[in-house]
Each structure stands twice: as C-alpha cells, then as structure tokens.
XYZ file of N, CA, C and O in Angstrom:
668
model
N 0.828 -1.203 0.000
C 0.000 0.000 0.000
C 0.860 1.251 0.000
O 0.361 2.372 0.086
N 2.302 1.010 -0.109
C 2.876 2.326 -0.239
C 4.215 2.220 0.007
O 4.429 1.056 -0.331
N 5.394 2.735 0.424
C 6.789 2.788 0.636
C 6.884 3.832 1.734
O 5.956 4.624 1.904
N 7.700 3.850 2.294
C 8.405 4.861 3.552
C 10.064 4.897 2.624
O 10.683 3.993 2.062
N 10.316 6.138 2.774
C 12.270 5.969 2.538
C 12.168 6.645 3.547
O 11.479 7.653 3.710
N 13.151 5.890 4.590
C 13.914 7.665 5.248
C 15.545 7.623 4.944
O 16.113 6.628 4.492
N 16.120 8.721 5.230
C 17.434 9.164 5.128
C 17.958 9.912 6.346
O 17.300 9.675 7.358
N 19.033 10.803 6.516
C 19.705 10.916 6.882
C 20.691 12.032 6.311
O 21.298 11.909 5.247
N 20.771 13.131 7.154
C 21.797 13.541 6.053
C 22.571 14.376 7.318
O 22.041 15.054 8.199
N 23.831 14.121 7.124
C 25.066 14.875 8.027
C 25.451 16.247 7.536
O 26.081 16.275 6.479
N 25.167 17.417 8.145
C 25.703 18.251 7.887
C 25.894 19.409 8.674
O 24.812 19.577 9.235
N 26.752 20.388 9.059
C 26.943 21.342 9.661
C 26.081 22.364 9.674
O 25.932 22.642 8.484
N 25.359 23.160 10.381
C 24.873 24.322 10.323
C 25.326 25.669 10.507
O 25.560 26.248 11.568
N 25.449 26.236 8.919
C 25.890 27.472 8.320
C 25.315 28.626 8.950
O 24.172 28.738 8.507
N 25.606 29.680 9.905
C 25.469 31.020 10.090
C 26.045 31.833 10.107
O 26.896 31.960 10.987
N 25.831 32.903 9.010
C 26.393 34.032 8.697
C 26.273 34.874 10.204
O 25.292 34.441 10.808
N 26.904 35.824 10.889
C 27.283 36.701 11.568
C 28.057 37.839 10.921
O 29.079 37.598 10.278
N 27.490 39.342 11.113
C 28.610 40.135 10.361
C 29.166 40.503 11.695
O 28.999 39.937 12.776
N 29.951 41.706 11.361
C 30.419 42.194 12.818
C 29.484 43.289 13.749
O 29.616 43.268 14.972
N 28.584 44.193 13.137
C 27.389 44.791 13.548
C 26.380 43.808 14.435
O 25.912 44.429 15.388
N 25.951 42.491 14.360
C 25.231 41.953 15.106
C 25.835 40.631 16.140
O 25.187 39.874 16.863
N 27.460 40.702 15.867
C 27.803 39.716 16.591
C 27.965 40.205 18.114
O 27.902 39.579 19.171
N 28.178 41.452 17.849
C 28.033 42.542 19.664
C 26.635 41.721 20.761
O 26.622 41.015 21.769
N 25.628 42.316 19.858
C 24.706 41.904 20.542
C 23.768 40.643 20.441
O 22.551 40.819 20.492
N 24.246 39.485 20.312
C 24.235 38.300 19.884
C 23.473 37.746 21.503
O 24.210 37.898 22.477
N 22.353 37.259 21.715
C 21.479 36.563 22.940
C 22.123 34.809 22.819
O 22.254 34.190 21.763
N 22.388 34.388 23.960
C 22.093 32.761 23.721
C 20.839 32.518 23.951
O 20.101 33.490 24.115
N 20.289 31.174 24.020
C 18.934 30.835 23.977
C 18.304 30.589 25.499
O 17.145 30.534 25.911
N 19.677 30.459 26.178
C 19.643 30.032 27.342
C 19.208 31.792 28.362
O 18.577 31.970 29.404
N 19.654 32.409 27.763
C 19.801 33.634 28.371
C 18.253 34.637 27.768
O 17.854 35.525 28.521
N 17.560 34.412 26.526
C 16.737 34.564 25.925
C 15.552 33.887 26.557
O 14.463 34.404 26.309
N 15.566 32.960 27.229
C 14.084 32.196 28.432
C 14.315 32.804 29.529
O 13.425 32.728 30.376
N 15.527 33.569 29.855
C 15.211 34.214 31.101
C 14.998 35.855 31.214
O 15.076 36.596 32.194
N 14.791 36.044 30.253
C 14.540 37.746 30.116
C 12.906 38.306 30.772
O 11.785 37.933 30.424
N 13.196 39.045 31.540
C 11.700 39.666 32.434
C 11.386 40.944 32.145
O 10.416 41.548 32.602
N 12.503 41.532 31.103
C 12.077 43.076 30.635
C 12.860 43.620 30.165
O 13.918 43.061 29.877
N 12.583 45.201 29.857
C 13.651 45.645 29.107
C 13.950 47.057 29.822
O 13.267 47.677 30.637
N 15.724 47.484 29.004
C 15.396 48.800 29.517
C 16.024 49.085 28.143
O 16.909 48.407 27.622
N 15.174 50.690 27.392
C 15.529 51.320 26.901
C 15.811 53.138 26.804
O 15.597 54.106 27.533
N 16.255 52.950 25.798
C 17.014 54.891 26.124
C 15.727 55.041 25.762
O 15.559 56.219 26.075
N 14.486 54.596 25.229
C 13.305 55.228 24.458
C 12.369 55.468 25.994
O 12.322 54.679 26.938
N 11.503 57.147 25.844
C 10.679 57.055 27.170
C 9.037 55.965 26.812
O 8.563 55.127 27.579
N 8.819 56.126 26.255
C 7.531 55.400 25.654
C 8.034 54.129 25.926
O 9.139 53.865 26.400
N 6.931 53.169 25.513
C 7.447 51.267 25.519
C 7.568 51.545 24.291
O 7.134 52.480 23.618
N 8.549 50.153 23.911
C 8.723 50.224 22.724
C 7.512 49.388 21.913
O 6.970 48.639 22.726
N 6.841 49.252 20.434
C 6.222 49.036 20.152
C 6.491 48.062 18.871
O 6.999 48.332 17.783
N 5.956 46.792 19.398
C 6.256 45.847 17.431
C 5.142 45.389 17.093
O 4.117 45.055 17.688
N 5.515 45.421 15.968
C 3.827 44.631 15.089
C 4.248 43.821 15.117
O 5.431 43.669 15.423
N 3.385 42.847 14.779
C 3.623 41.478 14.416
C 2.545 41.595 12.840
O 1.421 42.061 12.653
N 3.278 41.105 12.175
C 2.517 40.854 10.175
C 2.534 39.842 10.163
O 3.680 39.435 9.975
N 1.590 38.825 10.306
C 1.743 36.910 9.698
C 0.488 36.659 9.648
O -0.326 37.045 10.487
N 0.218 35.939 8.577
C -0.839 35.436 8.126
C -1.376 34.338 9.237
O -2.498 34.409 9.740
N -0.301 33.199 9.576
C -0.877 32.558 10.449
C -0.931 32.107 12.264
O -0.021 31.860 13.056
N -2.208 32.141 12.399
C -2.403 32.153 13.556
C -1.266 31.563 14.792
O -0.945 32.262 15.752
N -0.749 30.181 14.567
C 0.381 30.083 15.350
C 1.653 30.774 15.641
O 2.162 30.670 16.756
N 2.173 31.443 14.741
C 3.319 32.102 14.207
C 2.771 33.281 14.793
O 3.775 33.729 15.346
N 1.499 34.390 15.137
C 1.687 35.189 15.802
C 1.284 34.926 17.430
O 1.448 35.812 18.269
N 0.774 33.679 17.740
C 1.025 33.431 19.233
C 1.968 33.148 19.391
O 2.113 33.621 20.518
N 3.137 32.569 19.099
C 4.438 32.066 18.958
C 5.427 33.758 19.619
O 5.937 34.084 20.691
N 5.272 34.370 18.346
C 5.678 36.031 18.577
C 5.139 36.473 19.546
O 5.967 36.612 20.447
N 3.869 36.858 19.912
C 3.690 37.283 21.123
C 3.600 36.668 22.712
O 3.594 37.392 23.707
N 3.525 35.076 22.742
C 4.551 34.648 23.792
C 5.520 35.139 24.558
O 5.610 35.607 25.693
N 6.688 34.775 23.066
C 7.860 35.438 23.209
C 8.489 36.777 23.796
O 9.202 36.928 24.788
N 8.032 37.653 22.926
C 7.676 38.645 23.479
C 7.063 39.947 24.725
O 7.314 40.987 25.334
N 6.194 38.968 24.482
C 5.203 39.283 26.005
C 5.544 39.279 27.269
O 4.765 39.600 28.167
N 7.225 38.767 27.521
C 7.710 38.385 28.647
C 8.742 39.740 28.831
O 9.120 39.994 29.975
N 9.165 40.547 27.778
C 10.024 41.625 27.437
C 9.504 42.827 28.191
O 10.163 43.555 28.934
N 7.881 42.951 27.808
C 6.938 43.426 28.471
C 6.990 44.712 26.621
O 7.101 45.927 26.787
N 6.919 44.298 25.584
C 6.786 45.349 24.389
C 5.309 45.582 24.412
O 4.448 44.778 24.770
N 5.134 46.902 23.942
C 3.465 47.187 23.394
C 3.037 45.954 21.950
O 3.731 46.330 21.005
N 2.498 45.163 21.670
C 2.297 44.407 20.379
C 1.051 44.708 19.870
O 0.153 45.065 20.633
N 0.854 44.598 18.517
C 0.086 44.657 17.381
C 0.280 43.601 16.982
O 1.232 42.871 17.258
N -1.228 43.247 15.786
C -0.710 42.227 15.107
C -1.699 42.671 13.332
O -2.432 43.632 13.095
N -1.502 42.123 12.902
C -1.955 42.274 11.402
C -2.212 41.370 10.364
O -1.738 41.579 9.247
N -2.868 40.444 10.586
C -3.206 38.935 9.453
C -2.596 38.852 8.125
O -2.270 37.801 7.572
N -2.414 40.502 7.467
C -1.863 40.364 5.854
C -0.868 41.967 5.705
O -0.503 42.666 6.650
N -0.690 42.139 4.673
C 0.366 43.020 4.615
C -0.189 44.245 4.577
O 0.490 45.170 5.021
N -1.834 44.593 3.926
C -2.615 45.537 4.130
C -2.882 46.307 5.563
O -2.754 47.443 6.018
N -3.371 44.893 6.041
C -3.636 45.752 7.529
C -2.318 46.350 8.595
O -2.332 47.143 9.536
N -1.001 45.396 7.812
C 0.355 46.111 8.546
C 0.369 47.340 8.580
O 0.600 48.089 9.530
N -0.059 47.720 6.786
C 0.090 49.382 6.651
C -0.661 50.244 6.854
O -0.317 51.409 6.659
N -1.783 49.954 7.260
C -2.858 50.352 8.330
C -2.720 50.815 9.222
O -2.881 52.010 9.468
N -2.273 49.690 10.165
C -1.717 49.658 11.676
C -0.779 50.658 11.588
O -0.893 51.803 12.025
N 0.370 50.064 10.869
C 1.335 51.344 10.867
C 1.356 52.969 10.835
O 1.948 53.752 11.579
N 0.443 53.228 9.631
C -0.065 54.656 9.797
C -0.611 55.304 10.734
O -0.449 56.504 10.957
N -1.468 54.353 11.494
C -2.293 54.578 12.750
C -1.839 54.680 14.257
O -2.244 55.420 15.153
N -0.721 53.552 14.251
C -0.496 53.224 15.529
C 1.229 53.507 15.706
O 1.693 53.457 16.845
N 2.030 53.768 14.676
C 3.288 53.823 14.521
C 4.357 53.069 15.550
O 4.897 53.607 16.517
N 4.514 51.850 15.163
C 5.599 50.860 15.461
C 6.811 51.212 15.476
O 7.255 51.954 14.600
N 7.449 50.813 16.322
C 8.818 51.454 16.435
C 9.566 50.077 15.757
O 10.787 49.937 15.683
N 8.494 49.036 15.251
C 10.022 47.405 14.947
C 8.523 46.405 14.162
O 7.469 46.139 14.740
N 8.841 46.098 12.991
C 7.485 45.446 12.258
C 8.416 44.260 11.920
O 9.364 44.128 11.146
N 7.630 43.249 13.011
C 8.197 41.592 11.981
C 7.686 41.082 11.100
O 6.666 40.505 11.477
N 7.940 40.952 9.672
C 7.096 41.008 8.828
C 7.207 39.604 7.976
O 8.170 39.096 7.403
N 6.079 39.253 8.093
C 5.843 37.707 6.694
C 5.927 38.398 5.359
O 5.460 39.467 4.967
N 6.928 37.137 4.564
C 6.616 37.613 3.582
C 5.666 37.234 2.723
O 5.251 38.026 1.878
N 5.098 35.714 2.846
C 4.043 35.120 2.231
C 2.508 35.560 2.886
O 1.970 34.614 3.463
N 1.947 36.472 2.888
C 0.129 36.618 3.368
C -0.061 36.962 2.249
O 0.669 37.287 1.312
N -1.400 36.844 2.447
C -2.909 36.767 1.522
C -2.932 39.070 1.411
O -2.492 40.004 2.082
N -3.710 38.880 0.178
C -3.914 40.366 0.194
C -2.948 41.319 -0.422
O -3.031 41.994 -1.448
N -1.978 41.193 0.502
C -0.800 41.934 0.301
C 0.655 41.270 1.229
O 0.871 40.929 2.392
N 1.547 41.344 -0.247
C 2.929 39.996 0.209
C 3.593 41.459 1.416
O 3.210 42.611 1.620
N 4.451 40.812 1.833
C 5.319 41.522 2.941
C 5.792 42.551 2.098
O 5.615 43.741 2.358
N 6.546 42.033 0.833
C 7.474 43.272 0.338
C 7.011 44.379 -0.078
O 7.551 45.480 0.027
N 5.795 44.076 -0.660
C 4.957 45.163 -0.985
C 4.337 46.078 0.057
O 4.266 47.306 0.014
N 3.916 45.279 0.972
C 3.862 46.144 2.768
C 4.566 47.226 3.053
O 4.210 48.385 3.262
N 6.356 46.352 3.028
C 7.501 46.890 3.616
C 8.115 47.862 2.469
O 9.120 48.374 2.961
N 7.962 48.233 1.406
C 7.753 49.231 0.174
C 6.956 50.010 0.288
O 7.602 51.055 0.212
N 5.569 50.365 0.476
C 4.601 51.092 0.827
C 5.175 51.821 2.272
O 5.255 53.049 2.253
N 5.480 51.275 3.216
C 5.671 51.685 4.540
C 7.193 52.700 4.420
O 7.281 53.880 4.760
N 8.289 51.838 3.842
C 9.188 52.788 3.276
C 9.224 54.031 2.652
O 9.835 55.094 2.755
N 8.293 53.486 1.917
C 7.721 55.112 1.165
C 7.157 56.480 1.700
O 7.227 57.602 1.198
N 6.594 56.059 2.838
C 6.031 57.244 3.370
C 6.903 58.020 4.289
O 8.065 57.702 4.544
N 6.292 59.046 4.770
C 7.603 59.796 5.055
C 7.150 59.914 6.673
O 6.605 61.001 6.866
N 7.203 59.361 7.481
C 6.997 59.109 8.665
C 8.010 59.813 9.321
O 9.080 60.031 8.752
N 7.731 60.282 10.735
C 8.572 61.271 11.409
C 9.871 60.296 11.638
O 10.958 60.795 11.346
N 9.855 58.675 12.234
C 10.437 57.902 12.688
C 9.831 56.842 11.700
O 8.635 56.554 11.643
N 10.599 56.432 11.112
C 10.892 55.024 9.986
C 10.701 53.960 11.125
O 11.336 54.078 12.174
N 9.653 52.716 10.881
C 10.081 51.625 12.055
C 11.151 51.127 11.087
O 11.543 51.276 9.929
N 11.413 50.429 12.252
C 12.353 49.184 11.169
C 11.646 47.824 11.404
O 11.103 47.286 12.369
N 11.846 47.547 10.307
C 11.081 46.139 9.470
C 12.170 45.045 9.324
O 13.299 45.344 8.937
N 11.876 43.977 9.587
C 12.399 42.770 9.814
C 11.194 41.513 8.942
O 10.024 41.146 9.048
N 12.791 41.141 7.820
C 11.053 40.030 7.397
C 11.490 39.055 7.694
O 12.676 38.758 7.832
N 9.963 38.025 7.918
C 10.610 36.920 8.504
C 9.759 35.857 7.402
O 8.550 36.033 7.256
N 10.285 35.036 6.838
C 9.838 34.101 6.225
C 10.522 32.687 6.056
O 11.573 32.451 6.652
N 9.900 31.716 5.212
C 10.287 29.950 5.753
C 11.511 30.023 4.625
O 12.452 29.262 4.852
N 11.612 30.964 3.278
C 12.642 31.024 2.270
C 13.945 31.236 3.136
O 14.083 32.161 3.937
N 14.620 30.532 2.945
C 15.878 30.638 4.068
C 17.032 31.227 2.919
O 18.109 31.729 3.240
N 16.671 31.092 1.883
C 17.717 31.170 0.980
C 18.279 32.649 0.879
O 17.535 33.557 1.248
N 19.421 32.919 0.450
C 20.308 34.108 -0.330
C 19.344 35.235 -0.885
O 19.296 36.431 -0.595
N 18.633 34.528 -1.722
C 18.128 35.096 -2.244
C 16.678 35.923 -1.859
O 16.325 36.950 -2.439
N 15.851 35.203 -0.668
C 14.984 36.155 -0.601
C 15.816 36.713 0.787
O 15.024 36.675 1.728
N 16.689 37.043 1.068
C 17.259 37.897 1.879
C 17.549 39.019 1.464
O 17.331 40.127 1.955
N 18.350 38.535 -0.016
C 18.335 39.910 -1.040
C 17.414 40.906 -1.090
O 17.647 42.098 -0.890
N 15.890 40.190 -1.479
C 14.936 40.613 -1.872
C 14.345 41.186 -0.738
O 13.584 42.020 -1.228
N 14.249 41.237 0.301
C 13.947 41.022 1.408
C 14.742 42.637 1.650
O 14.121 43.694 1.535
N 15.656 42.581 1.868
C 16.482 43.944 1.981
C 16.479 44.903 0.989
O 16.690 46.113 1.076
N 16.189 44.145 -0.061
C 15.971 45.454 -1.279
C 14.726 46.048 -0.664
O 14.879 47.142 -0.122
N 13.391 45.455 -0.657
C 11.810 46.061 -0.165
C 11.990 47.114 0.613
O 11.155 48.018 0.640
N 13.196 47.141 1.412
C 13.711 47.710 2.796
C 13.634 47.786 3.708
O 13.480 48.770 4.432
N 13.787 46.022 4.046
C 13.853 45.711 5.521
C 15.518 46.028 6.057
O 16.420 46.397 5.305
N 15.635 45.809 7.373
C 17.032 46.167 7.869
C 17.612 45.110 8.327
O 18.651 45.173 8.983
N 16.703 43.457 7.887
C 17.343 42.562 8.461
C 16.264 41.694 8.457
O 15.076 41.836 8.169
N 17.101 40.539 8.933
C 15.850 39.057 7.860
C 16.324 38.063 8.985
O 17.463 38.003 9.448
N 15.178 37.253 9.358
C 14.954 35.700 9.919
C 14.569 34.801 9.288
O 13.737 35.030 8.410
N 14.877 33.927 9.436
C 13.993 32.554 8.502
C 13.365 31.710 9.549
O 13.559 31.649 10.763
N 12.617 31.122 8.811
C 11.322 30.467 10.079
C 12.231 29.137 9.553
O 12.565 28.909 8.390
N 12.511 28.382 10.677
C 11.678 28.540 12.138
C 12.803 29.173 12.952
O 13.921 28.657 12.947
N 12.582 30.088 13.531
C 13.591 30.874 14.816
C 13.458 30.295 16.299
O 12.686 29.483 16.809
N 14.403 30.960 16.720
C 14.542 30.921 18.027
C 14.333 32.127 19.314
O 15.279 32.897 19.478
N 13.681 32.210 19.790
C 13.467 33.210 20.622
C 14.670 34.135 21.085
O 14.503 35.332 21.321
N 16.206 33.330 21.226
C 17.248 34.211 20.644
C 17.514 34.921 19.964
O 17.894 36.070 20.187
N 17.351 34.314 18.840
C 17.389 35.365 17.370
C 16.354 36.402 17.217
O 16.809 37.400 16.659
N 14.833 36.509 17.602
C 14.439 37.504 18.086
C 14.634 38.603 18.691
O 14.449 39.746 18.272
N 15.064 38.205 19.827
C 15.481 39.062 20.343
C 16.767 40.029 20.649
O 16.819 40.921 21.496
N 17.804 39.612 19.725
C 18.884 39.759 19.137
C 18.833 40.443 17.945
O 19.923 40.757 17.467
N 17.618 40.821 17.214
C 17.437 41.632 16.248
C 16.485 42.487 16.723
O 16.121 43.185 15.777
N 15.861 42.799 17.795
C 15.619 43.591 18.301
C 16.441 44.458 19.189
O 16.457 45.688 19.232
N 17.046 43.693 19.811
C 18.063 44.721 20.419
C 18.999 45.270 19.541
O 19.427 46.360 19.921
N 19.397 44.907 18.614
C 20.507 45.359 17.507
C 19.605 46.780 16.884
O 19.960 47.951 16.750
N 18.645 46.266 16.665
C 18.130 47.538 15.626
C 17.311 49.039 16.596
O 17.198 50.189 16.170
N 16.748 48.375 18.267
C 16.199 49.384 18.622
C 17.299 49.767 19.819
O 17.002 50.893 20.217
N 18.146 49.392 20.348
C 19.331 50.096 20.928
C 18.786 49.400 22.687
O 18.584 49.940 23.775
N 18.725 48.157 22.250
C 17.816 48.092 23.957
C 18.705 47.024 24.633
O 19.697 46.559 24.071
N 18.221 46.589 26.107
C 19.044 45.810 26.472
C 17.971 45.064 27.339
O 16.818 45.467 27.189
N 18.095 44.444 27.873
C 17.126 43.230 28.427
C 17.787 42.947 30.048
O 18.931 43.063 30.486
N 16.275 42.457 30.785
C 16.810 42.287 32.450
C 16.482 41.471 32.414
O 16.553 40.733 33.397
C-alpha cells in the first residue's frame, strides 16, 4: 500500500554573523530568562507582528510578552500598513508570504512614506535562501529571519536595531 524511505543527512549548520550583530548576539539560554527591558526610548517600545498565520503570531507574542513590548498584530500586509499609519511601530516583523498583500509590498509602501520615525522592518519568512534575503532587503527591511527561529534570534534583532538591552 505504499513505501516509507527515510534518510539521513550529516551536515553542519551554516550562520552568517557580520560584525554589527555579533556585539549583541542573545544565547537561547539567556533569551528564556529575560523579564524586561530597559531602553534609552521614554515610551514602551512598540512591534507589530505581520503573519498570516495564527500560530506564528502566538508564537511572537509569547515570546515577546515576557520583554513586556506594546504588540500589534496584522493577518496580511494591508492591515500592517494600516496599523502602521495609525499606531506607529517602532520594529514590524514582517511575513513575507500573506494573503492580500505579500510583505514586500507592505515593507515598500511603509518605506515610502515619510513618517517622522521610519520603524524598522524585519522580514521573517520559511525562504531561508540568499536570495529572498536579497529581496527582502531590497523592499527595505534592515534585516531578515527565517522560520523557524529561536526566541534568541528575536530578540537579538531587536536589540541590535532598537538600541535596547534586556533584564
């Protein structure tokens, strides 16, 4: 009624580090114990969350939620730029695959406008490759995750891009 193959495959895991984010680099171990933040900003700081699907933004705001950030969230890339105009994010994690409107086109629109304070945009998608990193940074994000992350790496591109530090 059918076949199974499985395999096996040995190989090292490749991560790029430049020298800008190896400063503030979280372990994972140190990333489950974070209870808050302190930043030079007087306001909380504020992130959207952009993902189409429902796990992936409980996942994010979990995570998160322990930092103690203001969060948003946005089902497609439309309502990101919505939110954004409205509610102004200081840090947008952004999918690039939703319904409606793709991330890049989001994170292009949002670029475009001339906002007092630019958030910075982070896309996060399952393309792990070169190439939509490229693409990804052309739209004009300031920096890219690939799913599936680690609550480290989260928060390690948050502190890199909004100047913060964690208790």
């Amino acid at each position: 009624k059918g076949t199974v193959f499985k395999f096996f495959v040995e190989c090292e895991e490749v991560v790029g580090i430049d020298s800008q984010s190896a400063s503030v680099m979280i372990n994972e171990n140190r990333a489950q114990k974070i209870i808050g933040i302190k930043s030079v900003l007087a306001a909380p700081i504020r992130i959207l969350i952009a993902e189409d699907q429902p796990n992936n933004r409980l996942l994010l705001r979990k995570i998160l939620s322990r930092a103690g950030f203001e969060m948003r969230e946005a089902q497609n890339g439309k309502e990101a730029v919505e939110i954004c105009d409205e509610w102004r994010p200081d840090l947008i994690l952004m999918d690039e695959d939703m319904p409606i409107m793709k991330g890049s086109e989001a994170t292009k629109l949002i670029v475009g406008k001339s906002y007092k304070k630019e958030p910075v945009i982070v896309s996060l998608t399952a393309y792990a490759l070169e190439q939509a990193r490229q693409s990804a940074l052309a739209a004009g994000c300031k920096d890219f995750l690939a799913k599936p992350f680690k609550a480290h790496e989260i928060f390690s591109v948050i502190s890199r891009h909004l100047d913060i530090e964690y208790q």
